[in-house]
């Protein structure tokens, strides 16, 4: 039988979580009831929170390492989109009674990998029991120079619309993993299929783009619920219309191979989330310096459309310039 | 049939939670993916998080108003214990599919009452679906002058041990509510029984004691898992021994009536949590100014013991000075 955790809440904290807080200023080795953040003079603190639920946000088959990694990654992704440098995070964990030690070991390994990669540390948390599935809520804090946080609602008519990286990989991976890949999926090479799955299991938040966002973006958000829906949210928040040209949406080699064979899969690409790339707008007159700075930083960005007057609505156009009709706009829980 | 929520995650946020963020600096009416905190110069930010789970931390019979109130109260209680002024909070909510509108209405009413009472506002959050019970995770942020956060681990040999208010009311109420009250419970007057239940349903964090804690406490924590266990935790964190005299533990009139009739109930008083009173230590030479400031502020505090050398261990003594033996030290989830 699997080893079960025996040493209570304090034991869980000491064994699995205190190592993540070692050396973190203000975490007090998790021996206090709260943590302390001390921003440098002239810094704002950006706070964001995201919950993931077993069986809803991660597959039952997910390794605990991937679950821990993702729980932090999705929060750090929000900080990146706001132009904030990740610094600290708190974990709220609702666990089944007597969780398996191996699962908790894996979970804390995943958090450890993620925090090392993203440059942040554990500040505190709470661990309780639930009769339901695992629920992991992370709150992440980042620093940004005073007044420099980038918002979802800053887009203006005439701005260019950019995305980082490639879009749709994670959504296609999910189709594969859930057996919804269909005939075409079987034609993917092993390396194409592995590439897509890796994008799903290990979403890498755009920590390489934080200063690019801060210096150039008029509006920014991470793409967590699907490009089309998230673009509509950005336009709504900004009080604008806008247009995306699907032909310009950057695809990985694997995603391009798949959608060439099966054009209808573009719906997964546009409506699926989980890539955690950034969607941002840039003023026209900043376009060249933005693209130059991205090239210098080695960050792939692609212009996929533009912002227009609110009366224009939100448009997703196919190759021929006609509105694309598709069923799902983005993921919604309710 | 009860009205179910129909308008998706965005609708839930707009209808139930955006009103809690109205006018809150840095919350952007919950239209962004993150909130912004701007501490005044020379202020530290104290962050704490607590999760509550339906059926575990609140009874199925609990009104949604009480659940919302308590979810914020337990977090603000931690801020009070650290000497931090409550300012902002985030809600992570895992809800069953299609939650009832009336339940969500009640929940947001509870949060609204609590934030008005505690002087804080909603900064952000996340709402997702779960197949399990409701899980509410709140992260609260408070401000404290730089370096003035009070810790659990600051107790020193010779310090006096104090508690605010009265101890054990909520634990006795829980026994009543769960039908574990026994014969004696039936002898309580209606007003005694109502008083106890009110203490359970609406734990009032000690916002009236924040500056007293900051100015006088060498160590402080809120009593959320039971006085005896929490005192042992404070001694362990501080590397000290300590003694509590049970005869000095302050009881409400209702709790005193009950324990007079049924002395064994003192175990509930000492091992039950949920009162959210404060446990603190004060240097001997500050004792008189502390008690004077408490009297001025109208805060009831009682000296119940003292801190001693680590070799003395942690002692809970009965009226005759003998160690009290009891089964449960405090609530533990695992």
XYZ file of C-alpha atoms in Angstrom, chain A residues 8-10 12 28 31-39 43-51 53-54 56-57 78 82 90-99 123-133 135 137 139 141 146-147 149-153 220-222 225 233 237 331-334, chain B residues 8-10 12 28 31-39 43-51 53-54 56-57 78 82 90-99 123-133 135 137 139 141 146-147 149-153 220-222 225 233 237 331-334:
142
model
C -0.661 16.017 10.624
C -0.897 19.470 9.157
C 2.286 20.711 10.838
C 2.888 18.275 5.985
C 9.863 32.924 8.484
C 6.523 29.063 11.352
C 4.241 32.104 11.563
C 0.596 32.620 10.577
C 1.371 35.142 7.869
C 4.169 36.310 5.606
C 5.634 39.745 5.106
C 6.322 41.543 1.834
C 8.601 44.559 1.766
C 8.503 46.254 -1.625
C 7.395 49.696 -6.202
C 3.790 48.573 -6.454
C 2.763 45.042 -5.503
C 0.676 43.134 -8.058
C -1.454 40.312 -6.646
C -3.236 37.601 -8.583
C -4.933 34.338 -7.668
C -5.876 31.242 -9.656
C -7.434 27.989 -8.515
C -9.261 21.622 -9.318
C -8.428 17.940 -9.807
C -11.325 19.934 -13.989
C -8.088 21.860 -14.564
C -0.790 36.673 -14.978
C 0.865 42.827 -15.998
C 1.076 31.494 -1.163
C -0.487 28.032 -1.528
C -3.942 27.086 -0.273
C -4.365 23.368 -0.492
C -7.527 21.345 0.094
C -6.459 17.695 0.187
C -8.286 14.405 0.576
C -7.861 12.838 4.022
C -4.539 11.024 4.359
C -2.997 12.041 1.054
C 5.669 33.000 1.481
C 2.932 31.055 3.254
C -0.154 28.937 2.885
C -2.865 26.833 4.399
C -3.534 23.104 4.178
C -6.927 21.582 4.932
C -8.880 18.423 4.292
C -11.681 18.053 1.774
C -13.980 15.141 0.964
C -13.875 16.290 -2.685
C -11.109 16.494 -5.287
C -8.207 22.067 -4.886
C -5.328 27.890 -4.969
C -1.884 33.675 -4.858
C 2.754 38.604 -5.768
C 5.001 52.504 -9.299
C 2.190 53.149 -11.773
C 1.299 47.886 -14.120
C -0.095 47.028 -17.563
C -3.846 46.504 -17.819
C -6.271 44.479 -19.836
C -8.247 47.635 -20.523
C -1.895 42.881 -22.074
C -3.394 39.647 -20.745
C -2.320 36.054 -20.833
C -9.147 30.684 -21.934
C -12.561 40.279 -23.311
C -12.593 45.910 -21.141
C -13.610 28.067 -21.866
C -16.163 28.961 -19.221
C -16.764 27.082 -16.029
C -20.474 27.749 -15.639
C -21.078 32.263 -16.700
C -17.982 33.177 -14.804
C -17.954 36.795 -15.998
C -20.878 35.739 -11.496
C -10.024 48.062 -11.254
C -11.964 43.958 -14.919
C -8.268 43.061 -14.918
C -6.429 39.788 -14.208
C -4.685 41.073 -11.112
C -4.950 43.755 -8.459
C -2.445 46.350 -7.336
C -1.381 47.199 -3.794
C 0.472 50.422 -3.089
C 1.746 50.506 0.488
C 4.904 50.169 5.384
C 5.277 46.409 5.130
C 2.547 44.257 3.612
C 1.390 41.258 5.665
C -0.215 38.442 3.667
C -2.159 35.490 5.027
C -4.377 32.828 3.507
C -7.010 30.496 4.932
C -9.241 27.994 3.212
C -14.406 23.771 2.934
C -18.150 23.055 2.973
C -15.572 20.569 7.102
C -15.148 24.170 8.245
C -4.557 36.465 11.432
C 0.306 40.188 13.456
C -8.753 38.144 -2.757
C -11.316 35.335 -3.035
C -10.680 31.993 -4.729
C -13.932 30.159 -5.071
C -14.472 26.584 -6.230
C -18.217 26.178 -6.734
C -20.460 23.311 -7.755
C -21.737 23.572 -11.337
C -24.675 25.962 -11.603
C -24.669 27.291 -8.054
C -8.956 43.296 -4.725
C -9.482 40.294 -6.997
C -10.203 36.614 -7.220
C -10.921 33.549 -9.262
C -14.066 31.471 -9.629
C -14.045 27.908 -10.905
C -16.222 24.820 -10.897
C -15.666 21.766 -8.731
C -17.487 18.424 -8.563
C -16.812 18.458 -4.796
C -17.981 20.684 -1.957
C -14.014 25.530 -1.275
C -9.838 30.378 -0.115
C -5.923 35.751 0.924
C -3.351 41.757 2.952
C 8.131 48.630 8.598
C 9.593 45.937 10.876
C 4.915 42.790 12.361
C 4.364 40.704 15.498
C 5.349 37.036 15.324
C 4.285 33.757 16.803
C 7.896 33.052 17.758
C 0.888 36.830 19.196
C -1.346 34.411 17.291
C -5.058 34.006 16.968
C -7.339 25.551 16.652
C 2.630 25.915 19.037
C 7.996 28.347 17.700
C -7.925 20.510 15.821
C -5.845 18.885 13.112
C -7.058 18.051 9.658
C -4.944 14.966 9.026
